[in-house]
Amino acid sequence: METKKIAIVGAGISGLLACKYTLSKGLQPIVFESQTCIGGVWTKTLETTKLQTPKPAYQFSDFPWPDSVTEDFPDAHQVLEYIESYASCFDLHKHIKFSIRVLSIGYGGPPDEEMMSWSLWGGDGRPFGSGGKWKIRVQDCLSLQTETYEANFVILCIGRFGGIPNIPEFPPNRGLEAFHGKVIHSMDYAAMDNQAAREFVRGKKVVVVGLQKSALDIAMECSTVNGVERPCTVLYKTEHWNLPDYLPWGMPLERLYLNRVSELLVHKPREGLLLSLSATLLSPLRWAVSKFVESGIKQKLPLKKFGMVPKHSFLRDISSCLVSTVPKKFYDRVEEGSIILKKAPAFGFCKNGISIDGEIEPLNSDLVILATGFRGEKKLLDVFESQLLRDCLSGSPNSIVPLYRECLHPRIPQLAVIGFSESIANLYTSEIRCRWLAELLTGTFKLPSVKKMEEDIEEWHKYMKRSSGQNSKRSCIGALHIWYNDQLCIDMGWNPKRKKGFFAELFEPYGPTDYLSP
Ligand SMILES: Cc1cc2nc3c(=O)[nH]c(=O)nc-3n(C[C@H](O)[C@H](O)[C@H](O)COP(=O)(O)OP(=O)(O)OC[C@H]3O[C@@H](n4cnc5c(N)ncnc54)[C@H](O)[C@@H]3O)c2cc1C
């Protein structure tokens, strides 16, 4: 029988996991990576970037962190070394083609109309059912020569946090062109070597736009270089419950949000009557847990003093995967005046800096660093040659990228996307998704009908809209890790209950090692 060829795009953690688990099932993966090394986002971070997720939740289930890494939040070098040793341990490098960028992928199979009329994925519900093949057009980043590969299945692991920067839209005549200073995106700053980055900001009036991890880290670096003489301003739209640590009032956060009892408090997609009733009856407790965490954060960080108390709940932020860790001593810098926090719901550029709506004086600046995230959805859609497939994935302007089990589109055959939907511990989530996919590819289970998959996606989207509101496009499963994993376990024929004993099952936090073996 012909060995099925699997093309994997990207060699970050998702691509490596996809490679490892397809190999383990006897499939033939080939990984295309545009960079010269593995590790994805971890190859280009700021000097000060650390893991935000506690180490035990961000680990490969069968490959513990080495004893030499004693920190709970290792730095980016340690994360990269860990990823490197994982790839070496499972001999993954030889399956990767480095410096090869995938320009586009096109599906060669039955005509579009036939594909769109299928009631089962790929026509008959099997992973290679339709017999079609993907054509993968690649370019060598050094010689610029292009080539086309064929594969029976494509796994897109191109990441959400890189590639195409998200540049906010500005009012007419108040865009970037109005400004006489310099504007860069955080990814350009992260790409500089550390010394160059320090020299770049030295002596400049810097404004950092954003309030997530990169923004906070960049502001810290600027304030280290420029001190109080040239304070760095952080311009943000909305306050968030960024964490000083994972121990509100000394209670490990995973005991409040990563065990089954915490998920009992939340309405879940496709829950039965009993679970729905318990989530409704326990809603005061849900509120109380969120308040408990919020008060724990306020006890450690002077949010009130600096007008940084969010109007929404902590639950909303964690459900939207919008909780960054605040660098140590960040608020000391705010206190001393080397970092200034400034709220600006709407702003544009002017000749000398930034003009904030409702304020007369502009915020003078020499350099603006936009830590405004990435356009992960555009990066994903741009890979497809076919407009029809792009339309399938994008849906309507406000819709969330529709992926069944956050992995595959019911109407796009022989293709999976890993690492698009977010979680609090993305390695953990990518690993179980890759295992699920490997089981699907080798026939352990079959997918339900297209209609059923679409209904399921719709239920998850309703949940995401309810729990994350305007941030629902992040497709975050942060507050429902276990419930989500349960669905994958059931598909694979695994027992979703991974703990020993009733109380452990309810109260013990779940993590990657709970899914070590089927
Ligand atoms: C600064 C920072 C800190 C973070 N901290 C955490 C954290 O603490 N906890 C957490 O859970 N998550 C964190 N994340 C999220 C992080 O993105 C994930 O944890 C994870 O590393 C994503 O891995 P990935 O493989 O899915 O994507 P990526 O790491 O983005 O890898 C994608 C790979 O695909 C390659 N690629 C893309 N397009 C193409 C193409 N067309 N052709 C060939 N190759 C291509 C890229 O070069 C890249 O190597 C952080 C992200 C950033 C940016």
Coordinates of C-alpha atoms and ligand atoms in Angstrom, one line a residue:
M1 CA 0.0 0.0 0.0
E2 CA 1.2 3.5 -0.8
T3 CA 2.6 5.3 2.2
K4 CA 0.7 8.5 2.7
K5 CA 2.7 11.7 2.3
I6 CA 2.0 14.3 5.0
A7 CA 3.2 17.9 4.4
I8 CA 3.6 19.9 7.6
V9 CA 4.1 23.7 7.3
G10 CA 6.1 25.2 10.1
A11 CA 8.6 23.8 12.7
G12 CA 7.5 25.6 15.8
I13 CA 6.2 23.4 18.6
S14 CA 3.0 22.6 16.7
G15 CA 4.9 21.4 13.6
L16 CA 7.3 19.4 15.6
L17 CA 4.5 17.7 17.5
A18 CA 2.7 17.0 14.2
C19 CA 5.9 15.5 12.8
K20 CA 6.5 13.3 15.9
Y21 CA 3.0 11.9 16.1
T22 CA 2.5 11.3 12.4
L23 CA 5.9 9.5 12.4
S24 CA 4.8 7.4 15.4
K25 CA 1.9 6.1 13.2
G26 CA 4.2 5.1 10.4
L27 CA 3.2 8.0 8.2
Q28 CA 5.8 9.9 6.1
P29 CA 5.9 13.6 7.2
I30 CA 7.9 16.3 5.5
V31 CA 8.2 19.6 7.3
F32 CA 8.7 22.9 5.5
E33 CA 10.2 25.6 7.6
S34 CA 11.0 29.1 6.2
Q35 CA 13.6 29.8 9.0
T36 CA 17.0 28.1 9.4
C37 CA 16.0 26.5 12.7
I38 CA 13.2 25.1 14.7
G39 CA 11.2 26.7 17.5
G40 CA 9.0 29.3 15.8
V41 CA 8.2 32.3 18.0
W42 CA 10.9 31.3 20.5
T43 CA 13.7 31.9 18.0
K44 CA 13.0 35.7 18.0
T45 CA 12.0 37.1 21.3
L46 CA 13.2 40.0 23.4
E47 CA 16.2 39.4 25.7
T48 CA 13.8 39.5 28.7
T49 CA 11.0 37.3 27.5
K50 CA 10.1 34.5 29.7
L51 CA 7.5 31.7 29.5
Q52 CA 4.3 33.1 30.9
T53 CA 2.7 29.7 31.5
P54 CA 4.1 27.8 34.5
K55 CA 6.6 25.2 33.2
P56 CA 4.6 22.1 34.2
A57 CA 1.7 23.1 31.9
Y58 CA 4.0 24.0 29.1
Q59 CA 5.8 20.7 28.6
F60 CA 5.7 17.7 26.2
S61 CA 3.8 14.9 28.0
D62 CA 6.6 12.4 27.5
F63 CA 9.6 14.7 27.8
P64 CA 9.9 16.5 31.1
W65 CA 11.9 19.7 31.5
P66 CA 15.5 18.9 32.5
D67 CA 16.4 19.2 36.2
S68 CA 18.8 22.0 35.4
V69 CA 15.9 24.3 34.6
T70 CA 14.8 25.2 38.1
E71 CA 12.7 28.3 37.4
D72 CA 8.9 28.0 37.1
F73 CA 9.0 30.5 34.2
P74 CA 12.1 29.7 32.1
D75 CA 13.5 32.3 29.8
A76 CA 13.2 32.2 26.0
H77 CA 16.7 30.6 25.6
Q78 CA 15.8 27.8 28.0
V79 CA 12.5 27.2 26.2
L80 CA 14.3 27.0 22.9
E81 CA 16.9 24.6 24.3
Y82 CA 14.1 22.5 25.6
I83 CA 12.4 22.4 22.2
E84 CA 15.7 21.6 20.5
S85 CA 16.4 18.7 22.8
Y86 CA 12.9 17.3 22.2
A87 CA 13.4 17.4 18.5
S88 CA 16.8 15.7 18.9
C89 CA 15.4 13.1 21.2
F90 CA 12.8 12.0 18.7
D91 CA 15.2 12.6 15.7
L92 CA 12.9 15.1 14.0
H93 CA 15.5 17.3 12.3
K94 CA 16.0 14.9 9.4
H95 CA 12.3 15.3 8.4
I96 CA 12.6 19.1 8.2
K97 CA 13.4 21.2 5.1
F98 CA 14.8 24.4 6.4
S99 CA 14.8 27.8 4.6
I100 CA 11.9 26.6 2.5
R101 CA 8.9 28.9 2.5
V102 CA 5.5 27.5 1.4
L103 CA 4.1 30.1 -1.0
S104 CA 0.8 28.5 -1.5
I105 CA -1.2 25.2 -1.4
G106 CA -3.8 24.1 -3.9
Y107 CA -6.1 21.1 -3.8
G108 CA -6.3 18.9 -6.8
G109 CA -9.3 16.7 -6.5
P110 CA -13.0 16.6 -7.4
P111 CA -14.5 19.9 -8.7
D112 CA -15.5 22.6 -6.1
E113 CA -19.2 22.0 -6.5
E114 CA -18.8 18.4 -5.7
M115 CA -16.6 19.1 -2.7
M116 CA -19.2 21.6 -1.3
S117 CA -22.0 19.1 -1.7
W118 CA -20.3 16.3 0.3
S119 CA -22.2 15.3 3.4
L120 CA -19.1 13.5 4.8
W121 CA -15.6 15.0 5.2
G122 CA -13.6 14.3 2.0
G123 CA -16.6 12.6 0.4
D124 CA -16.6 9.4 2.6
G125 CA -15.5 10.6 6.0
R126 CA -12.0 9.1 5.7
P127 CA -8.9 11.2 5.9
F128 CA -7.7 10.4 2.4
G129 CA -11.1 9.5 1.1
S130 CA -11.5 11.6 -2.0
G131 CA -8.1 10.5 -3.4
G132 CA -7.2 14.1 -4.2
K133 CA -3.7 15.6 -3.6
W134 CA -2.4 18.9 -2.4
K135 CA 0.1 20.7 -4.5
I136 CA 2.5 22.6 -2.3
R137 CA 4.4 25.4 -4.0
V138 CA 7.6 26.3 -2.1
Q139 CA 10.5 28.7 -2.5
D140 CA 14.0 28.2 -1.3
C141 CA 14.7 31.3 0.8
L142 CA 18.3 31.4 -0.3
S143 CA 18.3 30.6 -4.0
L144 CA 14.7 31.9 -4.5
Q145 CA 14.0 28.9 -6.7
T146 CA 10.5 27.5 -6.6
E147 CA 9.4 23.9 -6.6
T148 CA 6.1 22.0 -6.2
Y149 CA 5.6 19.1 -3.9
E150 CA 2.6 16.7 -3.7
A151 CA 1.1 15.4 -0.5
N152 CA -1.9 13.4 0.5
F153 CA -2.5 15.5 3.6
V154 CA -1.4 19.0 4.7
I155 CA -1.0 20.1 8.4
L156 CA -0.7 23.9 8.7
C157 CA 1.3 24.8 11.8
I158 CA 2.2 28.3 10.8
G159 CA 1.5 29.9 14.1
R160 CA -0.7 32.9 15.0
F161 CA 1.9 35.2 16.6
G162 CA 4.2 36.1 13.8
G163 CA 4.4 36.8 10.1
I164 CA 1.9 39.6 9.3
P165 CA 1.8 42.4 11.9
N166 CA -1.5 43.8 12.9
I167 CA -1.3 47.6 12.2
P168 CA -4.4 49.3 13.6
E169 CA -6.4 51.5 11.3
F170 CA -6.2 55.3 11.9
P171 CA -8.5 58.1 11.0
P172 CA -7.8 59.9 7.6
N173 CA -4.7 62.2 7.7
R174 CA -3.8 60.8 11.1
G175 CA -2.1 57.6 10.0
L176 CA 1.6 56.6 10.2
E177 CA 2.5 58.9 7.3
A178 CA 1.6 62.0 9.4
F179 CA 4.3 61.2 11.9
H180 CA 7.9 62.5 11.4
G181 CA 9.4 60.0 13.8
K182 CA 9.9 56.3 13.4
V183 CA 7.2 53.6 13.8
I184 CA 8.1 49.9 14.1
H185 CA 6.2 46.8 15.1
S186 CA 7.2 44.7 18.1
M187 CA 8.3 41.9 15.8
D188 CA 10.9 44.2 14.2
Y189 CA 12.1 45.1 17.7
A190 CA 12.2 41.4 18.7
A191 CA 14.2 40.6 15.6
M192 CA 17.1 42.9 16.6
D193 CA 19.9 41.5 18.6
N194 CA 19.9 42.7 22.2
Q195 CA 22.7 45.3 22.0
A196 CA 21.2 46.7 18.8
A197 CA 17.7 47.0 20.4
R198 CA 19.2 48.8 23.4
E199 CA 21.0 51.3 21.1
F200 CA 17.9 51.7 19.0
V201 CA 15.8 53.0 21.9
R202 CA 18.6 54.8 23.8
G203 CA 17.9 58.5 24.4
K204 CA 14.5 58.3 22.5
K205 CA 11.1 59.3 23.7
V206 CA 9.4 55.9 23.1
V207 CA 5.7 55.1 23.1
V208 CA 4.8 51.5 23.2
V209 CA 1.2 50.7 22.0
G210 CA -0.4 47.7 23.6
L211 CA -0.8 46.1 27.0
Q212 CA 0.0 42.4 26.4
K213 CA 3.2 40.5 27.0
S214 CA 5.4 42.1 24.3
A215 CA 4.3 45.6 25.2
L216 CA 5.1 45.1 28.9
D217 CA 8.5 43.5 28.1
I218 CA 9.5 46.2 25.6
A219 CA 8.5 49.0 28.0
M220 CA 10.7 47.3 30.7
E221 CA 13.6 47.2 28.3
C222 CA 13.2 50.9 27.3
S223 CA 12.9 52.0 30.9
T224 CA 16.1 50.1 31.8
V225 CA 18.0 51.9 29.0
N226 CA 16.5 55.4 29.4
G227 CA 15.4 55.6 33.0
V228 CA 13.3 58.5 34.3
E229 CA 15.1 61.0 32.1
R230 CA 13.3 59.7 29.0
P231 CA 10.3 57.8 30.3
C232 CA 8.6 55.2 28.1
T233 CA 4.9 55.6 27.6
V234 CA 2.6 52.6 27.4
L235 CA -0.5 53.5 25.4
Y236 CA -3.4 51.1 25.8
K237 CA -7.1 50.9 25.0
T238 CA -8.4 48.5 27.7
E239 CA -7.0 47.4 31.1
H240 CA -6.5 43.7 31.5
W241 CA -6.0 41.4 34.5
N242 CA -2.4 40.8 33.9
L243 CA -0.9 38.6 36.5
P244 CA 2.0 39.2 38.9
D245 CA 2.3 35.4 39.4
Y246 CA 0.0 32.4 39.4
L247 CA -0.6 32.5 43.1
P248 CA -3.5 34.8 44.0
W249 CA -3.6 35.0 47.8
G250 CA -1.2 32.0 47.8
M251 CA -3.6 29.7 46.0
P252 CA -2.2 28.1 42.8
L253 CA -4.3 29.5 39.9
E254 CA -4.5 26.0 38.3
R255 CA -6.5 24.9 41.3
L256 CA -9.0 27.6 40.5
Y257 CA -9.1 27.3 36.7
L258 CA -7.5 24.0 35.6
N259 CA -9.5 21.4 37.4
R260 CA -12.9 19.8 36.8
V261 CA -14.6 21.6 39.6
S262 CA -13.7 24.9 38.1
E263 CA -15.2 23.9 34.8
L264 CA -18.4 22.8 36.6
L265 CA -19.0 26.6 37.2
V266 CA -18.9 27.4 33.5
H267 CA -21.5 26.8 30.8
K268 CA -20.0 24.5 28.2
P269 CA -20.7 23.8 24.6
R270 CA -23.0 20.7 24.2
E271 CA -23.3 20.2 28.0
G272 CA -26.2 18.1 29.2
L273 CA -29.0 19.2 31.5
L274 CA -27.2 18.3 34.7
L275 CA -24.1 20.2 33.8
S276 CA -26.1 23.2 32.6
L277 CA -28.0 23.2 35.8
S278 CA -24.9 23.0 37.9
A279 CA -23.2 25.9 36.0
T280 CA -26.4 28.0 36.6
L281 CA -26.7 27.1 40.3
L282 CA -22.9 27.6 40.8
S283 CA -22.7 31.0 39.0
P284 CA -22.4 32.9 42.3
L285 CA -19.3 30.7 43.0
R286 CA -18.0 31.5 39.5
W287 CA -18.3 35.2 40.3
A288 CA -16.7 34.7 43.7
V289 CA -13.7 32.8 42.3
S290 CA -13.1 35.6 39.7
K291 CA -13.4 38.2 42.5
F292 CA -11.0 36.3 44.6
V293 CA -8.3 36.3 41.9
E294 CA -9.0 39.9 41.1
S295 CA -8.5 40.9 44.7
G296 CA -5.3 38.8 44.9
I297 CA -3.9 40.7 41.9
K298 CA -4.9 44.0 43.4
Q299 CA -3.2 43.0 46.6
K300 CA 0.1 42.6 44.8
L301 CA -0.1 45.2 42.1
P302 CA -1.1 48.9 42.6
L303 CA -3.7 48.8 39.9
K304 CA -6.1 51.2 41.7
K305 CA -3.4 53.8 42.2
F306 CA -2.6 53.9 38.5
G307 CA -6.2 53.5 37.2
M308 CA -5.5 50.1 35.8
V309 CA -8.4 48.1 37.4
P310 CA -10.2 46.4 34.5
K311 CA -14.0 46.9 34.2
H312 CA -14.5 43.3 33.2
S313 CA -13.9 40.1 35.2
F314 CA -10.8 38.0 35.4
L315 CA -12.9 35.1 34.0
R316 CA -13.5 37.1 30.9
D317 CA -9.7 37.6 30.4
I318 CA -8.8 34.0 31.0
S319 CA -11.6 32.9 28.8
S320 CA -10.1 35.1 26.0
C321 CA -6.5 34.0 26.6
L322 CA -5.7 37.6 27.5
V323 CA -3.8 37.2 30.7
S324 CA -0.1 38.2 30.4
T325 CA 2.3 38.0 33.3
V326 CA 3.6 41.4 34.4
P327 CA 7.4 41.6 34.4
K328 CA 8.9 41.7 37.9
K329 CA 9.3 45.3 39.2
F330 CA 7.1 46.7 36.3
Y331 CA 5.0 48.8 38.7
D332 CA 8.2 49.9 40.5
R333 CA 9.2 51.5 37.2
V334 CA 5.7 53.0 36.9
E335 CA 6.1 54.3 40.5
E336 CA 9.5 55.9 39.8
G337 CA 8.3 57.4 36.6
S338 CA 10.4 55.6 34.0
I339 CA 7.2 54.0 32.6
I340 CA 4.1 56.0 32.1
L341 CA 0.7 54.3 31.6
K342 CA -1.7 56.2 29.5
K343 CA -5.2 55.1 28.4
A344 CA -6.2 56.1 24.9
P345 CA -9.4 54.5 23.6
A346 CA -8.8 56.3 20.2
F347 CA -5.7 58.0 18.8
G348 CA -3.9 58.9 15.6
F349 CA -0.6 60.2 14.6
C350 CA 0.5 63.8 14.2
K351 CA 3.8 65.4 13.1
N352 CA 5.5 65.2 16.5
G353 CA 3.9 62.1 17.9
I354 CA 0.5 60.8 18.9
S355 CA -2.7 62.8 19.1
I356 CA -5.1 61.2 21.5
D357 CA -8.8 61.8 20.8
G358 CA -10.2 64.3 23.4
E359 CA -6.8 65.7 24.3
I360 CA -5.3 69.0 23.1
E361 CA -1.6 68.4 23.6
P362 CA 0.0 65.6 21.5
L363 CA 2.0 63.0 23.1
N364 CA 5.5 63.8 21.7
S365 CA 7.6 60.9 20.6
D366 CA 10.6 59.9 18.6
L367 CA 9.8 56.3 18.3
V368 CA 6.5 54.4 18.4
I369 CA 6.6 50.6 18.9
L370 CA 3.3 48.9 17.9
A371 CA 2.9 45.9 20.2
T372 CA -0.5 45.3 18.6
G373 CA -0.3 41.7 17.8
F374 CA -0.5 39.8 14.5
R375 CA -3.0 39.1 11.7
G376 CA -2.9 35.3 12.2
E377 CA -6.1 34.8 10.3
K378 CA -4.9 36.6 7.2
K379 CA -1.6 34.6 7.3
L380 CA -3.7 31.4 7.4
L381 CA -6.0 32.4 4.5
D382 CA -3.2 33.7 2.3
V383 CA -1.7 30.2 2.1
F384 CA -4.7 28.9 0.0
E385 CA -4.7 29.3 -3.7
S386 CA -8.4 28.8 -4.0
Q387 CA -10.7 31.7 -3.1
L388 CA -13.4 29.2 -2.3
L389 CA -11.3 27.5 0.4
R390 CA -10.3 30.9 1.8
D391 CA -14.0 31.9 1.9
C392 CA -14.8 28.6 3.7
L393 CA -12.2 29.4 6.4
S394 CA -13.0 33.1 6.8
G395 CA -16.8 32.9 6.9
S396 CA -18.4 36.2 7.6
P397 CA -16.4 39.2 8.9
N398 CA -17.3 38.6 12.5
S399 CA -17.2 34.8 12.5
I400 CA -14.5 32.8 14.1
V401 CA -12.3 30.6 11.9
P402 CA -14.6 27.5 11.8
L403 CA -12.5 24.4 12.8
Y404 CA -13.9 21.2 14.1
R405 CA -12.2 20.3 17.3
E406 CA -10.2 23.4 16.5
C407 CA -8.3 21.3 14.0
L408 CA -10.0 20.9 10.7
H409 CA -12.6 22.5 8.4
P410 CA -15.5 20.2 7.6
R411 CA -15.5 21.2 4.0
I412 CA -11.8 21.3 3.3
P413 CA -10.5 17.7 2.8
Q414 CA -7.2 16.3 3.7
L415 CA -6.1 19.3 5.7
A416 CA -5.7 20.2 9.4
V417 CA -4.7 23.4 11.2
I418 CA -2.8 23.1 14.5
G419 CA -2.0 26.0 16.8
F420 CA -4.6 28.5 15.5
S421 CA -7.0 28.3 18.4
E422 CA -5.4 29.6 21.6
S423 CA -5.2 28.3 25.1
I424 CA -3.4 29.2 28.3
A425 CA -0.7 26.5 27.6
N426 CA -0.4 26.2 23.9
L427 CA 2.1 23.4 23.8
Y428 CA -0.2 21.2 25.9
T429 CA -3.1 22.0 23.5
S430 CA -1.1 21.5 20.3
E431 CA 0.1 18.1 21.6
I432 CA -3.3 16.6 22.2
R433 CA -4.5 18.0 18.9
C434 CA -1.6 16.3 17.1
R435 CA -2.3 13.0 18.8
W436 CA -6.0 13.3 17.9
L437 CA -5.0 14.0 14.3
A438 CA -2.6 11.1 14.1
E439 CA -5.3 8.8 15.4
L440 CA -7.8 10.2 12.8
L441 CA -5.2 9.7 10.0
T442 CA -4.7 6.1 10.9
G443 CA -8.3 5.3 11.1
T444 CA -8.8 4.9 14.9
F445 CA -12.0 6.9 14.6
K446 CA -14.2 8.5 11.9
L447 CA -15.5 12.0 11.8
P448 CA -19.2 12.7 12.1
S449 CA -21.1 14.1 9.1
V450 CA -20.3 17.6 7.8
K451 CA -23.6 18.8 9.2
K452 CA -22.8 17.5 12.7
M453 CA -19.4 19.0 12.6
E454 CA -20.8 22.3 11.6
E455 CA -23.3 22.2 14.5
D456 CA -20.6 21.3 16.9
I457 CA -18.4 24.3 15.7
E458 CA -21.5 26.5 16.0
E459 CA -21.9 25.4 19.7
W460 CA -18.3 26.2 20.5
H461 CA -18.6 29.6 18.7
K462 CA -21.6 30.4 20.8
Y463 CA -19.5 29.6 23.9
M464 CA -16.6 31.7 22.7
K465 CA -18.8 34.7 21.9
R466 CA -20.5 34.4 25.3
S467 CA -17.2 34.0 27.2
S468 CA -14.9 36.3 25.2
G469 CA -17.2 38.8 23.6
Q470 CA -15.3 41.0 21.2
N471 CA -12.2 38.9 21.6
S472 CA -14.0 35.7 20.5
K473 CA -12.0 35.6 17.3
R474 CA -9.0 34.4 19.4
S475 CA -10.9 31.0 19.5
C476 CA -9.7 30.6 23.1
I477 CA -10.4 27.4 25.0
G478 CA -8.6 28.8 28.1
A479 CA -11.4 28.3 30.6
L480 CA -12.4 24.9 29.2
H481 CA -9.2 23.0 28.7
I482 CA -10.4 19.8 30.3
W483 CA -13.9 19.8 28.6
Y484 CA -12.2 20.4 25.3
N485 CA -9.7 17.5 25.9
D486 CA -12.6 15.3 27.0
Q487 CA -14.1 15.5 23.5
L488 CA -10.8 14.6 21.9
C489 CA -10.3 11.7 24.3
I490 CA -13.7 10.3 23.6
D491 CA -13.1 10.5 19.8
M492 CA -9.8 8.6 20.3
G493 CA -11.4 6.0 22.5
W494 CA -9.5 7.1 25.6
N495 CA -11.0 7.5 29.0
P496 CA -11.4 11.2 29.5
K497 CA -11.1 10.9 33.2
R498 CA -7.4 10.8 33.8
K499 CA -7.1 11.0 37.6
K500 CA -7.1 8.3 40.2
G501 CA -10.1 8.7 42.5
F502 CA -13.1 10.8 42.8
F503 CA -11.7 13.7 44.7
A504 CA -8.5 13.9 42.6
E505 CA -10.7 13.9 39.5
L506 CA -12.6 16.9 40.8
F507 CA -9.9 18.9 42.4
E508 CA -6.5 18.0 41.0
P509 CA -5.3 20.4 38.2
Y510 CA -5.0 18.8 34.8
G511 CA -1.8 19.1 32.7
P512 CA 0.1 17.5 29.8
T513 CA 1.4 14.5 31.8
D514 CA -2.2 13.4 32.5
Y515 CA -2.4 12.5 28.8
L516 CA 0.9 10.6 28.6
S517 CA -0.6 7.3 27.5
P518 CA -4.0 6.4 26.1
Ligands
LIG1 C1 6.6 36.5 23.0 C2 5.7 35.3 23.1 C3 5.5 34.7 24.3 C4 4.7 33.6 24.4 N1 4.5 32.9 25.6 C5 3.7 31.9 25.7 C6 3.5 31.2 26.9 O1 4.1 31.5 27.9 N2 2.6 30.2 26.9 C7 1.9 29.8 25.8 O2 1.1 28.9 25.9 N3 2.1 30.4 24.7 C8 2.9 31.4 24.6 N4 3.1 32.1 23.4 C9 2.3 31.6 22.2 C10 3.2 30.8 21.3 O3 3.0 31.2 20.0 C11 2.9 29.3 21.4 O4 3.2 28.9 22.7 C12 3.7 28.4 20.5 O5 5.1 28.6 20.6 C13 3.2 28.5 19.1 O6 3.9 27.5 18.3 P1 3.4 27.1 16.9 O7 4.3 26.1 16.4 O8 2.0 26.9 16.8 O9 3.7 28.5 16.1 P2 5.0 29.3 15.8 O10 5.9 29.2 17.0 O11 4.6 30.6 15.3 O12 5.7 28.5 14.6 C14 5.3 28.6 13.3 C15 6.4 28.3 12.4 O13 5.9 28.2 11.0 C16 6.8 28.8 10.2 N5 6.1 29.3 9.0 C17 5.1 30.2 9.0 N6 4.6 30.3 7.7 C18 5.4 29.5 6.9 C19 5.4 29.3 5.5 N7 4.6 29.8 4.7 N8 6.4 28.4 5.1 C20 7.2 27.8 5.9 N9 7.3 28.0 7.2 C21 6.3 28.9 7.8 C22 7.4 29.9 11.0 O14 8.7 30.3 10.5 C23 7.5 29.3 12.4 O15 8.7 28.6 12.6 C24 4.0 33.2 23.2 C25 4.1 33.8 22.0 C26 5.0 34.9 22.0 C27 5.1 35.6 20.6

